[in-house]
Amino acid sequence: MFGRSQTVADQLVEVLVQAGVRRIYGIVGDSLNSLSDAIRRSDEIEWVHVHNEEAAAFAAAAEAQLTGKLAVCAGSCGPGNTHLIQGVFDAHRSGVPVLALASHIVSTEIGTGFFQETDPKRLFEQASHWTEMVSAPEQMPRMARVGIQTAVGKRGAAVLVLPGDVLAMEATNETGTGHPVAGPVIGAPPADVLEDLAVRINAAGKVAIFGGIGCTGARDEVLQLAGVLNAPVGHTLRGKDVLQYDNPYDVGMTGLLGYGSCYEAMHEADLVLLLGTDFPYRQFLPQKNTIQVDIDPSRLGRRTALELGVAGDVGATIRALLPKLRRKDGKFLAKMLHKHVDELDKVVNAYTHDVDNLVPIHPEYVARVLDEEAADDAVFTVDTGMCCSWAARFITPNGQRRILGSFVHGTMANALPHALGAAKLDPRRQVVSMSGDGGLAMLLGELLTARTHQLPVKVVVFNNSSLGMVRLEMMVAGDPPYETDHDAVDFAAIARAAGFHTVRVEKPGELRAALRSVLDHDGPALLDVVTDPNALEIPPHITAEEAKGFALSAGKTVLAGGVGQMLQLARTNLRNLPR
């Protein structure tokens, strides 16, 4: 009896294993049959079945965010690819290495309008650094290795398009040996740029630092720099994990989710250093007196006018820069730290003051209790919308915790599938999905994925029967909320039917014990908390135009007969307004 010959699919699996891949997230389908069969026969890689290809890509993105290493997802031809692309977009814009395997129709039918035909190459080009099709066995394994290296080297998505018949063909080339590939390498800028940077910093009286996810691996250097310059340090939401904890220079965040004195620090400084951040909201940056350091030169100056743009690794740049700097006095830092405390008292503490007896439960109180009860090394995955606000303001990083979300792509429904990837990577680590009811409803089927794989995710549902962030956006624009509210849903009952341990809470006095029950459960569990839809986070800096929008929205609601609704909203949010 002759041995089975190696197919292109077998060869692809071998290359992925050599690159350190241990799982592929996806849904099987006819154009993927050769690949799924190759995985079935492999002892070194597994197929993780999900219920929507979108969730497969989210799960891979979460794994890549936590490890910094390559993760893989797959979708079958046509609709499988169009589902997959949402999560691939999220991974790509988050700058994490994900390889998407997008199968295609039979190669001889491409271009004929065949059943389920799309053009994956055109489809994924905007969502990736690299998208190419394998049209013949002779292109493998080289094409697979190019895709892997592109995803890892450029930090983003790469897409390998694979016609189903080509996957089933006999491999023609030897696979050879391989190993996990290297990531991007860039050091400090040239000596003349460093000298210019040092001169500008030394000439400034007051310096503020605003850091992002690009400070990962350079936390110690950023704090050393802040110490020499006596500079207040603000951070983005993605930089919260890296920079906030045990930071004697911390002044919080700016932006719609912001708190503390970060905004004032940047606007009062003579010089702002943007380190490893591509913070998109230009209106919160001073638009002057700014220097930016980023590993990607294409990001320099695209958010604000720059005095100097520096292409370089944040850590390497600071290490080379420190010997050239003169120490500054601490007056500006002291002023901003005092301001930070005052702002926290007015903005953050106001949200959780005297709310432990209020019904409906205030979401800020839920986030505060979750922060207190969650594990020291918990991974929090956060739905886009109001959940981002509660995570930004109330989840406390400590150097071990991680906060993941769709913070650049900004899609709904990311929290649960992100949690699946985090839990699959390490089921011993506590993973908490902070889910809005709108986001959870969008990919509700992924509860079944958690049950199927017995992933011990803990889903905390902020169930306010409303799209809270959209409601806030409408009010800022001067419009009364419209089509933002939906039917009340008992998500605990739904999750219970899906095999989850569940608890539903409507009274704040029951919250802590219920949360403890869910966190301590050995398996997938869900806490359904009925929260106040009128609890809207108030940005720390409201422009005159935004204030006008709130007032106009209130007026329109009253004129439409919604006086009672506005009174309820006013009573809910009066205590949250900065004084």
PDB file of C-alpha atoms in Angstrom, residues 405-545:
ATOM      1  CA  GLY A 405     -10.738  46.076  22.870  1.00  0.00           C
ATOM      2  CA  SER A 406     -11.429  47.317  19.366  1.00  0.00           C
ATOM      3  CA  PHE A 407      -9.853  50.615  20.300  1.00  0.00           C
ATOM      4  CA  VAL A 408      -8.841  51.619  16.761  1.00  0.00           C
ATOM      5  CA  HIS A 409     -11.389  49.944  14.483  1.00  0.00           C
ATOM      6  CA  GLY A 410     -14.155  50.627  17.001  1.00  0.00           C
ATOM      7  CA  THR A 411     -16.520  47.812  16.085  1.00  0.00           C
ATOM      8  CA  MET A 412     -19.312  46.528  18.269  1.00  0.00           C
ATOM      9  CA  ALA A 413     -19.460  42.912  19.471  1.00  0.00           C
ATOM     10  CA  ASN A 414     -15.720  42.442  19.969  1.00  0.00           C
ATOM     11  CA  ALA A 415     -15.619  41.694  23.703  1.00  0.00           C
ATOM     12  CA  LEU A 416     -16.958  38.127  23.779  1.00  0.00           C
ATOM     13  CA  PRO A 417     -14.937  36.774  20.811  1.00  0.00           C
ATOM     14  CA  HIS A 418     -11.818  38.553  22.086  1.00  0.00           C
ATOM     15  CA  ALA A 419     -12.430  36.767  25.388  1.00  0.00           C
ATOM     16  CA  LEU A 420     -12.639  33.425  23.580  1.00  0.00           C
ATOM     17  CA  GLY A 421      -9.169  33.896  22.115  1.00  0.00           C
ATOM     18  CA  ALA A 422      -7.733  34.992  25.464  1.00  0.00           C
ATOM     19  CA  ALA A 423      -9.283  32.019  27.268  1.00  0.00           C
ATOM     20  CA  LYS A 424      -8.185  29.536  24.612  1.00  0.00           C
ATOM     21  CA  LEU A 425      -4.622  30.831  24.905  1.00  0.00           C
ATOM     22  CA  ASP A 426      -4.586  30.290  28.682  1.00  0.00           C
ATOM     23  CA  PRO A 427      -7.727  28.779  30.271  1.00  0.00           C
ATOM     24  CA  ARG A 428      -6.145  29.104  33.734  1.00  0.00           C
ATOM     25  CA  ARG A 429      -6.142  32.896  33.541  1.00  0.00           C
ATOM     26  CA  GLN A 430      -9.292  34.804  34.485  1.00  0.00           C
ATOM     27  CA  VAL A 431     -10.844  36.399  31.385  1.00  0.00           C
ATOM     28  CA  VAL A 432     -13.703  38.873  31.822  1.00  0.00           C
ATOM     29  CA  SER A 433     -15.789  40.116  28.914  1.00  0.00           C
ATOM     30  CA  MET A 434     -17.263  43.534  29.691  1.00  0.00           C
ATOM     31  CA  SER A 435     -20.138  43.274  27.236  1.00  0.00           C
ATOM     32  CA  GLY A 436     -22.782  45.805  26.362  1.00  0.00           C
ATOM     33  CA  ASP A 437     -26.166  44.267  25.683  1.00  0.00           C
ATOM     34  CA  GLY A 438     -26.047  45.622  22.123  1.00  0.00           C
ATOM     35  CA  GLY A 439     -22.631  44.109  21.423  1.00  0.00           C
ATOM     36  CA  LEU A 440     -23.443  40.776  23.027  1.00  0.00           C
ATOM     37  CA  ALA A 441     -26.658  40.466  21.018  1.00  0.00           C
ATOM     38  CA  MET A 442     -24.716  40.962  17.784  1.00  0.00           C
ATOM     39  CA  LEU A 443     -22.581  37.816  18.197  1.00  0.00           C
ATOM     40  CA  LEU A 444     -24.766  35.982  20.689  1.00  0.00           C
ATOM     41  CA  GLY A 445     -23.920  32.639  19.106  1.00  0.00           C
ATOM     42  CA  GLU A 446     -20.400  32.831  20.495  1.00  0.00           C
ATOM     43  CA  LEU A 447     -21.825  31.860  23.872  1.00  0.00           C
ATOM     44  CA  LEU A 448     -22.160  28.433  22.256  1.00  0.00           C
ATOM     45  CA  THR A 449     -18.481  28.551  21.274  1.00  0.00           C
ATOM     46  CA  ALA A 450     -17.514  29.083  24.909  1.00  0.00           C
ATOM     47  CA  ARG A 451     -19.753  26.197  25.932  1.00  0.00           C
ATOM     48  CA  THR A 452     -18.454  23.882  23.167  1.00  0.00           C
ATOM     49  CA  HIS A 453     -14.819  24.351  24.198  1.00  0.00           C
ATOM     50  CA  GLN A 454     -15.625  24.808  27.909  1.00  0.00           C
ATOM     51  CA  LEU A 455     -13.733  28.072  27.932  1.00  0.00           C
ATOM     52  CA  PRO A 456     -14.079  29.614  31.402  1.00  0.00           C
ATOM     53  CA  VAL A 457     -14.909  33.127  30.184  1.00  0.00           C
ATOM     54  CA  LYS A 458     -16.798  35.381  32.594  1.00  0.00           C
ATOM     55  CA  VAL A 459     -19.250  37.626  30.748  1.00  0.00           C
ATOM     56  CA  VAL A 460     -20.472  40.714  32.622  1.00  0.00           C
ATOM     57  CA  VAL A 461     -23.386  42.217  30.689  1.00  0.00           C
ATOM     58  CA  PHE A 462     -24.107  45.915  31.192  1.00  0.00           C
ATOM     59  CA  ASN A 463     -27.760  45.461  30.274  1.00  0.00           C
ATOM     60  CA  ASN A 464     -29.383  48.874  29.840  1.00  0.00           C
ATOM     61  CA  SER A 465     -31.605  48.036  26.838  1.00  0.00           C
ATOM     62  CA  SER A 466     -29.952  50.904  25.000  1.00  0.00           C
ATOM     63  CA  LEU A 467     -27.074  51.826  22.706  1.00  0.00           C
ATOM     64  CA  GLY A 468     -25.667  54.243  25.270  1.00  0.00           C
ATOM     65  CA  MET A 469     -22.768  55.722  23.310  1.00  0.00           C
ATOM     66  CA  VAL A 470     -24.945  56.336  20.264  1.00  0.00           C
ATOM     67  CA  ARG A 471     -27.502  58.022  22.517  1.00  0.00           C
ATOM     68  CA  LEU A 472     -24.754  60.297  23.864  1.00  0.00           C
ATOM     69  CA  GLU A 473     -23.517  61.098  20.352  1.00  0.00           C
ATOM     70  CA  MET A 474     -27.018  62.119  19.288  1.00  0.00           C
ATOM     71  CA  MET A 475     -27.367  64.426  22.275  1.00  0.00           C
ATOM     72  CA  VAL A 476     -23.986  66.060  21.615  1.00  0.00           C
ATOM     73  CA  ALA A 477     -25.180  66.699  18.058  1.00  0.00           C
ATOM     74  CA  GLY A 478     -28.309  68.371  19.424  1.00  0.00           C
ATOM     75  CA  ASP A 479     -30.699  65.574  18.481  1.00  0.00           C
ATOM     76  CA  PRO A 480     -33.049  63.712  20.814  1.00  0.00           C
ATOM     77  CA  PRO A 481     -32.184  59.995  21.121  1.00  0.00           C
ATOM     78  CA  TYR A 482     -33.863  58.027  18.334  1.00  0.00           C
ATOM     79  CA  GLU A 483     -33.923  54.238  17.823  1.00  0.00           C
ATOM     80  CA  THR A 484     -31.234  53.795  20.472  1.00  0.00           C
ATOM     81  CA  ASP A 485     -33.445  51.868  22.893  1.00  0.00           C
ATOM     82  CA  HIS A 486     -34.593  48.294  22.431  1.00  0.00           C
ATOM     83  CA  ASP A 487     -36.555  45.586  24.200  1.00  0.00           C
ATOM     84  CA  ALA A 488     -35.414  44.434  27.623  1.00  0.00           C
ATOM     85  CA  VAL A 489     -33.774  41.014  27.329  1.00  0.00           C
ATOM     86  CA  ASP A 490     -32.982  38.440  30.007  1.00  0.00           C
ATOM     87  CA  PHE A 491     -29.496  37.461  28.864  1.00  0.00           C
ATOM     88  CA  ALA A 492     -29.056  35.260  31.917  1.00  0.00           C
ATOM     89  CA  ALA A 493     -31.910  33.050  30.720  1.00  0.00           C
ATOM     90  CA  ILE A 494     -30.435  32.846  27.213  1.00  0.00           C
ATOM     91  CA  ALA A 495     -26.950  32.005  28.491  1.00  0.00           C
ATOM     92  CA  ARG A 496     -28.360  29.448  30.929  1.00  0.00           C
ATOM     93  CA  ALA A 497     -29.989  27.662  28.025  1.00  0.00           C
ATOM     94  CA  ALA A 498     -26.613  27.713  26.262  1.00  0.00           C
ATOM     95  CA  GLY A 499     -24.983  25.888  29.174  1.00  0.00           C
ATOM     96  CA  PHE A 500     -23.595  28.810  31.188  1.00  0.00           C
ATOM     97  CA  HIS A 501     -23.757  29.334  34.918  1.00  0.00           C
ATOM     98  CA  THR A 502     -25.727  32.587  35.152  1.00  0.00           C
ATOM     99  CA  VAL A 503     -26.934  35.161  37.652  1.00  0.00           C
ATOM    100  CA  ARG A 504     -29.218  38.133  36.968  1.00  0.00           C
ATOM    101  CA  VAL A 505     -29.017  41.178  39.243  1.00  0.00           C
ATOM    102  CA  GLU A 506     -31.410  44.130  39.482  1.00  0.00           C
ATOM    103  CA  LYS A 507     -30.527  45.451  42.962  1.00  0.00           C
ATOM    104  CA  PRO A 508     -27.104  46.879  43.832  1.00  0.00           C
ATOM    105  CA  GLY A 509     -27.019  45.153  47.199  1.00  0.00           C
ATOM    106  CA  GLU A 510     -26.928  41.792  45.408  1.00  0.00           C
ATOM    107  CA  LEU A 511     -24.168  42.728  42.973  1.00  0.00           C
ATOM    108  CA  ARG A 512     -20.975  41.783  44.805  1.00  0.00           C
ATOM    109  CA  ALA A 513     -22.091  38.310  45.845  1.00  0.00           C
ATOM    110  CA  ALA A 514     -23.460  37.628  42.369  1.00  0.00           C
ATOM    111  CA  LEU A 515     -20.225  38.741  40.739  1.00  0.00           C
ATOM    112  CA  ARG A 516     -18.219  36.585  43.103  1.00  0.00           C
ATOM    113  CA  SER A 517     -20.378  33.586  42.192  1.00  0.00           C
ATOM    114  CA  VAL A 518     -19.690  34.137  38.492  1.00  0.00           C
ATOM    115  CA  LEU A 519     -15.957  34.778  38.871  1.00  0.00           C
ATOM    116  CA  ASP A 520     -15.505  31.695  41.074  1.00  0.00           C
ATOM    117  CA  HIS A 521     -17.411  29.335  38.777  1.00  0.00           C
ATOM    118  CA  ASP A 522     -15.295  26.630  37.134  1.00  0.00           C
ATOM    119  CA  GLY A 523     -16.467  27.110  33.563  1.00  0.00           C
ATOM    120  CA  PRO A 524     -18.246  29.668  31.379  1.00  0.00           C
ATOM    121  CA  ALA A 525     -20.413  32.028  33.420  1.00  0.00           C
ATOM    122  CA  LEU A 526     -22.470  35.165  32.800  1.00  0.00           C
ATOM    123  CA  LEU A 527     -23.612  37.990  35.069  1.00  0.00           C
ATOM    124  CA  ASP A 528     -26.566  39.927  33.673  1.00  0.00           C
ATOM    125  CA  VAL A 529     -26.758  43.320  35.406  1.00  0.00           C
ATOM    126  CA  VAL A 530     -29.749  45.554  34.697  1.00  0.00           C
ATOM    127  CA  THR A 531     -28.191  49.026  34.526  1.00  0.00           C
ATOM    128  CA  ASP A 532     -29.498  52.560  34.146  1.00  0.00           C
ATOM    129  CA  PRO A 533     -29.773  53.593  30.460  1.00  0.00           C
ATOM    130  CA  ASN A 534     -29.600  57.248  31.505  1.00  0.00           C
ATOM    131  CA  ALA A 535     -26.134  56.920  33.041  1.00  0.00           C
ATOM    132  CA  LEU A 536     -24.023  58.548  30.347  1.00  0.00           C
ATOM    133  CA  GLU A 537     -20.361  59.322  30.922  1.00  0.00           C
ATOM    134  CA  ILE A 538     -19.633  63.046  30.768  1.00  0.00           C
ATOM    135  CA  PRO A 539     -16.335  63.963  29.057  1.00  0.00           C
ATOM    136  CA  PRO A 540     -13.994  65.992  31.304  1.00  0.00           C
ATOM    137  CA  HIS A 541     -13.848  68.769  28.703  1.00  0.00           C
ATOM    138  CA  ILE A 542     -17.116  69.822  27.097  1.00  0.00           C
ATOM    139  CA  THR A 543     -16.862  72.388  24.334  1.00  0.00           C
ATOM    140  CA  ALA A 544     -19.380  75.180  23.949  1.00  0.00           C
ATOM    141  CA  GLU A 545     -20.706  73.456  20.841  1.00  0.00           C
TER     142      GLU A 545
END
